[in-house]
XYZ file of N, CA and C in Angstrom:
702
model
N -27.375 -13.951 -9.887
C -25.984 -14.375 -9.726
C -25.239 -13.358 -8.860
N -24.396 -13.864 -7.971
C -23.599 -12.990 -7.119
C -22.558 -12.236 -7.938
N -22.258 -11.019 -7.499
C -21.174 -10.261 -8.131
C -19.842 -10.664 -7.492
N -18.752 -10.342 -8.162
C -17.438 -10.632 -7.618
C -17.210 -9.876 -6.311
N -17.770 -8.671 -6.220
C -17.634 -7.872 -5.004
C -18.378 -8.500 -3.828
N -19.481 -9.175 -4.093
C -20.208 -9.866 -3.022
C -19.469 -11.129 -2.585
N -18.795 -11.768 -3.512
C -18.038 -12.971 -3.181
C -16.764 -12.618 -2.417
N -16.078 -11.580 -2.852
C -14.822 -11.145 -2.221
C -14.934 -9.650 -1.933
N -15.462 -9.263 -0.752
C -15.768 -7.869 -0.445
C -14.627 -6.861 -0.606
N -13.341 -7.231 -0.430
C -12.312 -6.211 -0.665
C -12.389 -5.565 -2.045
N -12.924 -6.290 -3.025
C -13.034 -5.718 -4.361
C -14.009 -4.544 -4.421
N -14.884 -4.427 -3.461
C -15.855 -3.327 -3.456
C -15.272 -2.039 -2.885
N -14.082 -2.122 -2.300
C -13.484 -0.951 -1.662
C -13.040 0.068 -2.714
N -13.404 1.305 -2.494
C -12.969 2.412 -3.354
C -12.763 3.637 -2.480
N -11.575 4.220 -2.571
C -11.244 5.433 -1.825
C -10.823 6.477 -2.839
N -11.401 7.646 -2.786
C -11.099 8.674 -3.777
C -11.017 10.042 -3.123
N -10.132 10.867 -3.676
C -9.990 12.261 -3.226
C -9.361 13.034 -4.371
N -10.057 14.051 -4.851
C -9.543 14.799 -5.984
C -9.306 13.880 -7.178
N -8.109 13.921 -7.782
C -7.840 13.098 -8.964
C -7.370 11.681 -8.652
N -7.206 11.352 -7.361
C -6.597 10.086 -6.971
C -7.651 9.096 -6.471
N -7.527 7.853 -6.927
C -8.443 6.780 -6.533
C -7.641 5.531 -6.178
N -8.054 4.855 -5.093
C -7.441 3.599 -4.658
C -8.479 2.498 -4.700
N -8.149 1.373 -5.354
C -9.008 0.201 -5.389
C -8.131 -1.033 -5.296
N -8.695 -2.123 -4.779
C -7.930 -3.368 -4.651
C -7.515 -3.860 -6.033
N -6.264 -4.256 -6.142
C -5.684 -4.710 -7.401
C -6.457 -5.895 -7.965
N -6.770 -5.826 -9.262
C -7.471 -6.894 -9.976
C -6.585 -7.419 -11.101
N -6.920 -8.606 -11.596
C -6.116 -9.207 -12.650
C -6.038 -8.314 -13.887
N -7.114 -7.614 -14.199
C -7.105 -6.778 -15.401
C -6.177 -5.576 -15.273
N -5.706 -5.289 -14.027
C -4.741 -4.206 -13.831
C -3.314 -4.632 -14.159
N -3.049 -5.942 -14.212
C -1.677 -6.429 -14.310
C -0.912 -5.934 -15.537
N -1.468 -5.974 -16.753
C -0.691 -5.490 -17.891
C -0.219 -4.046 -17.725
N -1.122 -3.182 -17.257
C -0.755 -1.784 -17.034
C 0.272 -1.660 -15.921
N 0.134 -2.488 -14.892
C 1.066 -2.455 -13.768
C 2.463 -2.895 -14.200
N 2.544 -3.934 -15.020
C 3.837 -4.401 -15.518
C 4.544 -3.296 -16.299
N 3.825 -2.609 -17.160
C 4.426 -1.524 -17.932
C 4.872 -0.383 -17.029
N 4.112 -0.130 -15.955
C 4.485 0.916 -15.007
C 5.811 0.582 -14.339
N 5.968 -0.660 -13.905
C 7.215 -1.087 -13.267
C 8.379 -1.006 -14.244
N 8.142 -1.419 -15.476
C 9.210 -1.381 -16.481
C 9.681 0.041 -16.747
N 8.816 1.019 -16.516
C 9.214 2.412 -16.689
C 10.065 2.954 -15.558
N 10.244 2.148 -14.493
C 11.087 2.557 -13.373
C 10.288 3.000 -12.168
N 10.778 2.626 -10.990
C 10.101 3.029 -9.753
C 11.057 3.687 -8.760
N 12.351 3.650 -9.030
C 13.325 4.248 -8.122
C 13.611 5.684 -8.519
N 13.679 6.565 -7.531
C 14.063 7.947 -7.777
C 15.583 8.031 -7.878
N 16.114 8.687 -8.905
C 17.575 8.783 -9.057
C 18.230 9.422 -7.845
N 19.368 8.864 -7.454
C 20.144 9.429 -6.364
C 19.711 9.027 -4.977
N 18.661 8.219 -4.857
C 18.189 7.775 -3.548
C 18.452 6.289 -3.378
N 18.569 5.807 -2.122
C 18.812 4.379 -1.910
C 17.657 3.519 -2.397
N 17.979 2.272 -2.762
C 16.939 1.340 -3.180
C 15.906 1.237 -2.062
N 14.618 1.464 -2.350
C 13.641 1.631 -1.272
C 13.069 0.351 -0.682
N 13.289 -0.814 -1.322
C 12.631 -2.042 -0.902
C 13.611 -2.984 -0.203
N 13.064 -3.943 0.529
C 13.912 -4.970 1.136
C 14.372 -5.985 0.104
N 13.605 -6.135 -0.972
C 13.999 -7.014 -2.070
C 13.810 -6.258 -3.380
N 14.803 -6.342 -4.250
C 14.771 -5.602 -5.513
C 13.937 -6.349 -6.547
N 12.662 -6.542 -6.231
C 11.762 -7.277 -7.122
C 11.605 -6.582 -8.473
N 11.699 -5.257 -8.454
C 11.513 -4.469 -9.672
C 12.714 -4.537 -10.616
N 13.823 -5.096 -10.110
C 15.065 -5.159 -10.878
C 15.329 -6.565 -11.405
N 14.369 -7.468 -11.253
C 14.547 -8.828 -11.754
C 14.506 -8.826 -13.284
N 15.146 -9.813 -13.919
C 15.140 -9.873 -15.387
C 13.714 -9.906 -15.927
N 13.453 -9.130 -16.957
C 12.135 -9.111 -17.578
C 11.995 -10.352 -18.450
N 11.089 -11.244 -18.036
C 10.949 -12.542 -18.712
C 9.481 -12.920 -18.819
N 8.701 -12.198 -19.620
C 7.266 -12.521 -19.738
C 7.063 -13.913 -20.315
N 6.125 -14.668 -19.718
C 5.840 -16.007 -20.185
C 6.771 -17.072 -19.657
N 7.767 -16.674 -18.852
C 8.710 -17.625 -18.253
C 8.387 -17.780 -16.770
N 8.742 -18.940 -16.177
C 8.406 -19.163 -14.761
C 9.249 -18.353 -13.787
N 10.399 -17.850 -14.232
C 11.283 -17.079 -13.361
C 11.373 -15.643 -13.853
N 11.701 -14.734 -12.947
C 11.862 -13.341 -13.320
C 10.556 -12.573 -13.274
N 10.648 -11.325 -13.693
C 9.495 -10.431 -13.690
C 8.785 -10.532 -15.037
N 7.449 -10.596 -15.068
C 6.512 -10.292 -13.973
C 5.982 -11.500 -13.200
N 6.375 -12.732 -13.575
C 5.786 -13.913 -12.935
C 5.976 -13.887 -11.423
N 7.189 -13.530 -10.971
C 7.462 -13.525 -9.535
C 6.557 -12.542 -8.798
N 6.312 -11.379 -9.386
C 5.456 -10.391 -8.746
C 3.992 -10.803 -8.793
N 3.563 -11.402 -9.890
C 2.188 -11.879 -9.961
C 1.926 -12.915 -8.879
N 2.885 -13.799 -8.670
C 2.730 -14.816 -7.629
C 2.564 -14.167 -6.259
N 3.304 -13.094 -6.022
C 3.211 -12.388 -4.736
C 1.829 -11.773 -4.564
N 1.335 -11.083 -5.583
C 0.023 -10.450 -5.466
C -1.096 -11.480 -5.376
N -0.993 -12.570 -6.100
C -2.008 -13.621 -6.024
C -1.992 -14.289 -4.653
N -0.802 -14.448 -4.063
C -0.698 -15.055 -2.729
C -1.394 -14.183 -1.688
N -1.249 -12.874 -1.803
C -1.934 -11.979 -0.863
C -3.445 -12.210 -0.895
N -3.970 -12.371 -2.087
C -5.409 -12.582 -2.240
C -5.820 -13.948 -1.691
N -5.019 -14.971 -1.993
C -5.369 -16.334 -1.602
C -5.287 -16.558 -0.098
N -4.447 -15.798 0.592
C -4.258 -15.985 2.031
C -4.978 -14.925 2.859
N -5.824 -14.119 2.229
C -6.549 -13.051 2.920
C -7.451 -13.659 3.991
N -7.277 -13.239 5.240
C -8.058 -13.777 6.354
C -8.075 -12.774 7.492
N -9.075 -12.820 8.373
C -9.119 -11.888 9.497
C -7.865 -11.933 10.374
N -7.212 -13.094 10.457
C -6.030 -13.224 11.302
C -4.808 -12.527 10.713
N -4.772 -12.382 9.387
C -3.703 -11.628 8.725
C -4.163 -11.278 7.318
N -4.163 -10.004 7.002
C -4.629 -9.590 5.693
C -3.744 -8.503 5.113
N -3.747 -8.475 3.791
C -3.040 -7.445 3.030
C -3.987 -6.888 1.983
N -4.013 -5.588 1.890
C -4.748 -4.920 0.834
C -3.728 -4.318 -0.139
N -3.659 -4.876 -1.337
C -2.813 -4.325 -2.390
C -3.689 -3.377 -3.200
N -3.514 -2.083 -2.989
C -4.386 -1.081 -3.584
C -3.708 -0.435 -4.791
N -4.348 -0.584 -5.947
C -3.864 0.079 -7.151
C -4.225 1.558 -7.071
N -3.259 2.419 -7.328
C -3.447 3.862 -7.233
C -3.559 4.438 -8.641
N -4.649 5.125 -8.901
C -4.847 5.785 -10.189
C -4.996 7.290 -9.978
N -4.387 8.018 -10.892
C -4.550 9.481 -10.905
C -5.127 9.858 -12.262
N -6.289 10.486 -12.239
C -7.006 10.808 -13.474
C -7.187 9.566 -14.343
N -7.448 8.431 -13.685
C -7.721 7.185 -14.386
C -6.500 6.396 -14.807
N -5.304 6.936 -14.642
C -4.067 6.268 -15.055
C -3.410 5.596 -13.856
N -3.023 4.327 -14.005
C -2.343 3.612 -12.929
C -0.966 4.223 -12.709
N -0.698 4.670 -11.467
C 0.550 5.371 -11.182
C 1.383 4.711 -10.093
N 0.803 3.785 -9.323
C 1.566 3.172 -8.242
C 0.725 2.201 -7.437
N 1.299 1.754 -6.316
C 0.637 0.801 -5.434
C 0.750 1.274 -3.991
N -0.304 1.024 -3.224
C -0.342 1.340 -1.796
C -0.791 0.092 -1.047
N 0.075 -0.423 -0.184
C -0.216 -1.664 0.538
C -0.583 -1.383 1.986
N -1.465 -2.222 2.503
C -1.875 -2.179 3.905
C -1.813 -3.606 4.427
N -1.009 -3.845 5.467
C -0.785 -5.189 5.996
C -1.105 -5.201 7.486
N -1.878 -6.202 7.920
C -2.279 -6.265 9.329
C -2.291 -7.696 9.838
N -1.247 -8.125 10.519
C -1.307 -9.400 11.231
C -1.945 -9.214 12.603
N -2.857 -10.114 12.961
C -3.506 -10.086 14.282
C -4.117 -8.729 14.594
N -4.831 -8.183 13.622
C -5.390 -6.836 13.775
C -6.375 -6.745 14.938
N -7.159 -7.801 15.161
C -8.160 -7.769 16.234
C -7.515 -7.494 17.586
N -6.283 -8.032 17.762
C -5.607 -7.869 19.045
C -4.735 -6.611 19.098
N -4.095 -6.251 17.985
C -3.127 -5.149 18.018
C -3.702 -3.806 17.607
N -4.716 -3.817 16.737
C -5.260 -2.590 16.155
C -4.152 -1.752 15.512
N -3.175 -2.437 14.925
C -2.091 -1.774 14.221
C -2.023 -2.284 12.786
N -1.627 -1.420 11.870
C -1.425 -1.818 10.485
C -0.058 -1.317 10.031
N 0.455 -1.965 8.985
C 1.719 -1.575 8.369
C 1.421 -1.065 6.965
N 2.033 0.036 6.588
C 1.800 0.596 5.265
C 3.086 0.614 4.451
N 2.945 0.471 3.159
C 4.062 0.563 2.224
C 3.540 1.031 0.888
N 4.369 1.716 0.115
C 3.877 2.255 -1.149
C 5.017 2.522 -2.112
N 4.657 2.648 -3.382
C 5.615 3.093 -4.398
C 4.866 3.729 -5.555
N 5.556 4.598 -6.266
C 5.019 5.271 -7.442
C 5.944 5.043 -8.626
N 5.367 4.954 -9.824
C 6.183 4.948 -11.018
C 6.983 6.237 -11.109
N 8.211 6.126 -11.600
C 9.116 7.281 -11.596
C 8.525 8.485 -12.327
N 7.810 8.237 -13.402
C 7.244 9.340 -14.187
C 6.134 10.077 -13.441
N 5.636 9.498 -12.346
C 4.516 10.084 -11.619
C 4.915 10.626 -10.250
N 6.205 10.672 -9.985
C 6.687 11.165 -8.700
C 6.807 12.686 -8.723
N 6.739 13.281 -7.526
C 6.917 14.717 -7.406
C 5.689 15.548 -7.717
N 4.492 14.919 -7.726
C 3.251 15.657 -8.025
C 2.299 15.689 -6.839
N 2.743 15.194 -5.685
C 1.882 15.162 -4.508
C 1.039 13.911 -4.381
N 1.137 13.014 -5.380
C 0.328 11.793 -5.333
C 0.735 10.893 -4.188
N 2.049 10.763 -3.931
C 2.523 9.900 -2.858
C 1.981 10.309 -1.504
N 1.940 11.604 -1.246
C 1.399 12.095 0.022
C -0.094 11.814 0.121
N -0.837 12.101 -0.948
C -2.279 11.923 -0.899
C -2.666 10.459 -0.763
N -2.026 9.561 -1.488
C -2.412 8.151 -1.409
C -2.135 7.575 -0.026
N -1.070 8.045 0.620
C -0.785 7.572 1.976
C -1.765 8.167 2.975
N -2.166 9.409 2.758
C -3.193 9.980 3.625
C -4.506 9.222 3.491
N -4.826 8.801 2.276
C -6.079 8.082 2.060
C -6.064 6.723 2.746
N -4.962 6.007 2.669
C -4.935 4.669 3.265
C -4.847 4.745 4.791
N -4.153 5.766 5.308
C -4.122 5.954 6.765
C -5.514 6.325 7.260
N -6.225 7.180 6.519
C -7.584 7.519 6.900
C -8.496 6.306 6.897
N -8.323 5.431 5.908
C -9.088 4.185 5.875
C -8.841 3.370 7.130
N -7.576 3.201 7.474
C -7.221 2.369 8.624
C -7.734 2.957 9.935
N -7.521 4.252 10.144
C -7.891 4.872 11.420
C -9.392 5.112 11.535
N -10.006 5.645 10.481
C -11.403 6.067 10.567
C -12.390 4.947 10.271
N -12.078 4.114 9.289
C -13.026 3.103 8.839
C -12.809 1.737 9.486
N -11.554 1.380 9.754
C -11.251 0.042 10.286
C -10.943 0.045 11.777
N -10.816 1.220 12.363
C -10.609 1.292 13.803
C -9.191 1.031 14.266
N -8.208 1.241 13.389
C -6.814 1.082 13.804
C -6.431 2.181 14.789
N -5.502 1.860 15.669
C -5.011 2.839 16.622
C -3.701 3.471 16.172
N -3.018 2.808 15.235
C -1.778 3.357 14.699
C -1.453 2.688 13.377
N -0.677 3.389 12.559
C -0.168 2.849 11.294
C 1.347 3.007 11.313
N 2.047 1.929 11.051
C 3.507 1.955 11.064
C 4.051 1.796 9.655
N 5.224 2.360 9.440
C 5.896 2.234 8.160
C 7.390 2.404 8.396
N 8.147 2.473 7.315
C 9.578 2.656 7.433
C 10.181 3.018 6.090
N 11.386 3.585 6.136
C 12.105 3.900 4.901
C 13.604 3.753 5.162
N 14.331 3.457 4.100
C 15.773 3.315 4.205
C 16.379 4.686 4.476
N 17.235 4.761 5.480
C 17.866 6.026 5.846
C 18.594 6.595 4.623
N 18.352 7.857 4.343
C 18.898 8.500 3.161
C 17.867 8.730 2.079
N 16.692 8.088 2.223
C 15.609 8.281 1.252
C 14.814 9.518 1.674
N 15.316 10.676 1.280
C 14.739 11.935 1.734
C 13.322 12.146 1.203
N 13.039 11.612 0.016
C 11.701 11.780 -0.547
C 10.660 11.048 0.298
N 10.963 9.813 0.686
C 10.039 9.046 1.523
C 9.891 9.692 2.898
N 11.002 10.193 3.432
C 10.950 10.853 4.736
C 10.043 12.076 4.686
N 10.124 12.847 3.598
C 9.307 14.049 3.472
C 7.820 13.701 3.388
N 7.485 12.663 2.622
C 6.089 12.238 2.523
C 5.575 11.801 3.888
N 6.387 11.033 4.619
C 5.980 10.568 5.947
C 5.644 11.734 6.860
N 6.505 12.768 6.844
C 6.254 13.938 7.697
C 4.950 14.640 7.301
N 4.689 14.753 5.993
C 3.485 15.443 5.527
C 2.215 14.701 5.940
N 2.304 13.380 6.081
C 1.144 12.576 6.469
C 0.935 12.582 7.980
N 1.992 12.892 8.741
C 1.883 12.910 10.192
C 2.625 11.803 10.903
N 3.419 11.028 10.169
C 4.250 10.010 10.800
C 5.341 10.681 11.626
N 5.665 10.066 12.752
C 6.765 10.533 13.595
C 7.749 9.385 13.771
N 8.984 9.723 14.071
C 10.033 8.711 14.202
C 9.694 7.709 15.298
N 10.023 6.452 15.027
C 9.686 5.369 15.952
C 10.843 4.377 16.073
N 12.080 4.902 16.054
C 13.255 4.059 16.214
C 13.830 3.588 14.887
N 15.061 3.087 14.953
C 15.724 2.545 13.771
C 16.046 1.079 13.985
N 16.204 0.366 12.854
C 16.615 -1.024 12.932
C 17.521 -1.341 11.746
N 18.343 -2.354 11.920
C 19.218 -2.815 10.857
C 18.476 -3.866 10.041
N 18.478 -3.712 8.725
C 17.770 -4.639 7.843
C 18.720 -5.147 6.774
N 18.294 -6.196 6.097
C 19.045 -6.749 4.971
C 18.250 -6.504 3.703
N 18.899 -5.899 2.720
C 18.292 -5.690 1.410
C 18.830 -6.719 0.423
N 17.915 -7.334 -0.314
C 18.287 -8.356 -1.292
C 18.326 -7.699 -2.666
N 19.529 -7.405 -3.127
C 19.723 -6.787 -4.426
C 19.982 -7.857 -5.483
N 20.008 -7.413 -6.716
C 20.240 -8.350 -7.818
C 21.622 -9.009 -7.701
N 22.581 -8.255 -7.132
C 23.960 -8.759 -7.022
C 24.272 -9.373 -5.665
N 23.290 -9.432 -4.763
C 23.536 -10.015 -3.449
C 22.893 -9.212 -2.337
N 23.273 -9.524 -1.099
C 22.694 -8.888 0.070
C 23.573 -7.738 0.558
N 22.908 -6.703 1.108
C 23.617 -5.619 1.771
C 22.871 -5.264 3.047
N 23.583 -4.695 4.006
C 22.948 -4.205 5.218
C 22.563 -2.744 5.053
N 21.483 -2.344 5.703
C 21.028 -0.956 5.614
C 20.298 -0.590 6.897
N 20.239 0.703 7.181
C 19.494 1.206 8.331
C 18.107 1.639 7.873
N 17.090 1.176 8.583
C 15.715 1.554 8.286
C 15.169 2.425 9.401
N 14.626 3.576 9.034
C 13.955 4.441 9.995
C 12.502 4.018 10.100
N 12.067 3.626 11.283
C 10.669 3.273 11.500
C 9.890 4.530 11.875
N 8.650 4.611 11.389
C 7.795 5.764 11.674
C 6.396 5.265 12.002
N 5.626 6.087 12.722
C 4.278 5.704 13.128
C 3.376 6.934 13.110
N 2.124 6.736 12.696
C 1.140 7.809 12.712
C -0.065 7.335 13.511
N -0.630 8.229 14.311
C -1.790 7.942 15.150
C -2.872 8.983 14.848
N -4.083 8.793 15.369
C -5.129 9.805 15.138
C -4.716 11.208 15.583
N -3.852 11.288 16.589
C -3.441 12.590 17.108
C -2.450 13.305 16.181
N -1.665 12.558 15.411
C -0.645 13.185 14.557
C -1.047 13.211 13.088
N -2.087 12.491 12.727
C -2.482 12.341 11.325
C -2.859 13.686 10.691
N -2.273 13.966 9.527
C -2.599 15.168 8.755
C -3.536 14.752 7.627
N -4.781 15.184 7.707
C -5.798 14.727 6.767
C -5.745 15.480 5.434
N -6.287 14.856 4.382
C -6.359 15.546 3.094
C -7.196 16.814 3.208
N -6.862 17.811 2.398
C -7.588 19.066 2.432
C -8.904 18.984 1.667
N -8.984 18.071 0.693
C -10.205 17.908 -0.090
C -11.061 16.797 0.497
N -12.365 16.768 0.193
C -13.253 15.713 0.693
C -12.803 14.330 0.209
N -13.004 13.354 1.069
C -12.637 11.963 0.772
C -13.899 11.123 0.656
N -13.964 10.303 -0.372
C -15.087 9.390 -0.578
C -14.610 7.961 -0.347
N -15.333 7.225 0.502
C -14.993 5.826 0.790
C -16.216 4.961 0.528
N -16.059 3.951 -0.314
C -17.125 2.995 -0.612
C -16.648 1.589 -0.256
N -17.567 0.764 0.226
C -17.262 -0.635 0.484
C -16.599 -0.934 1.807
N -16.454 0.069 2.668
C -15.772 -0.154 3.944
C -16.598 -1.020 4.889
N -17.911 -0.840 4.871
C -18.759 -1.621 5.778
C -18.678 -3.113 5.461
N -18.745 -3.468 4.170
C -18.634 -4.875 3.781
C -17.258 -5.419 4.132
N -16.223 -4.590 3.984
C -14.870 -5.025 4.330
C -14.758 -5.282 5.824
N -15.351 -4.414 6.650
C -15.311 -4.631 8.102
C -15.974 -5.952 8.473
N -17.120 -6.240 7.868
C -17.796 -7.515 8.157
C -16.923 -8.693 7.745
N -16.292 -8.577 6.594
C -15.432 -9.641 6.077
C -14.257 -9.916 7.012
N -13.775 -8.855 7.677
C -12.624 -8.980 8.568
C -13.039 -9.232 10.017
N -14.347 -9.269 10.283
C -14.809 -9.485 11.646
C -14.608 -8.284 12.539
N -14.557 -7.089 11.947
C -14.397 -5.850 12.703
C -15.781 -5.291 13.015
N -15.929 -4.716 14.177
C -17.214 -4.172 14.590
C -17.616 -2.972 13.766
N -18.818 -2.432 14.014
C -19.302 -1.279 13.257
C -18.409 -0.071 13.438
N -18.411 0.778 12.427
C -17.578 1.970 12.437
C -18.042 2.920 13.530
N -17.065 3.462 14.257
C -17.363 4.467 15.288
C -17.334 5.847 14.663
N -18.139 6.773 15.187
C -18.129 8.149 14.703
C -16.762 8.754 14.961
N -16.189 9.354 13.920
C -14.835 9.887 14.054
C -14.675 11.225 13.383
N -13.412 11.678 13.251
C -13.139 13.008 12.716
C -13.623 13.210 11.294
N -13.782 12.126 10.513
C -14.174 12.291 9.117
C -15.674 12.517 8.956
N -16.451 12.347 10.027
C -17.891 12.555 9.938
C -18.203 14.051 9.889
N -19.192 14.386 9.058
C -19.563 15.787 8.959
C -20.486 16.212 10.090
């Protein structure tokens, strides 16, 4: 009988460095993830970090509206629409085996652009320990070294000094600003978003060894050619 990883190769992906591990989100992670969100994801005193305040929706387990149903639908949609033409990797981040946050990788038309978009968040209780920097370094390394991306783009709401600091530590550089609309629980507001980009030339790699499993199967699944020898090779 085929394994789930053979049927859906993204499930075989595992990236680890020191105490931190990234794997594609599975259904069995959801209960722990819901509790993590309920514990808070916003850092006090900083602007709301998302374009939509999904984490602030009414807690309504077992109901069709509110959290967590709305978020489950989003994560399930990513899995159901996964295709070489546009894919998202929702990576559950664990530190010492405990779920602490999420790291997303999004790539529309990757074959033509060789660009990916990154986004991430950590539970409030797990912030300020260096995990945010390491998990972003791991996913950027995956994109550049294993998948052949030429750049990784991201962004943060102006005034979010914590996100800005993590971006600098990973090697992101400023890439212009844009006006965005944030959907809050009480309505819409306008905000300035700082765009940032990291390339192989600016990328700051983790200091500890990185282990990557399942990348070859993922490349085949996405129609990406064989991995080229790069900086991560010994």
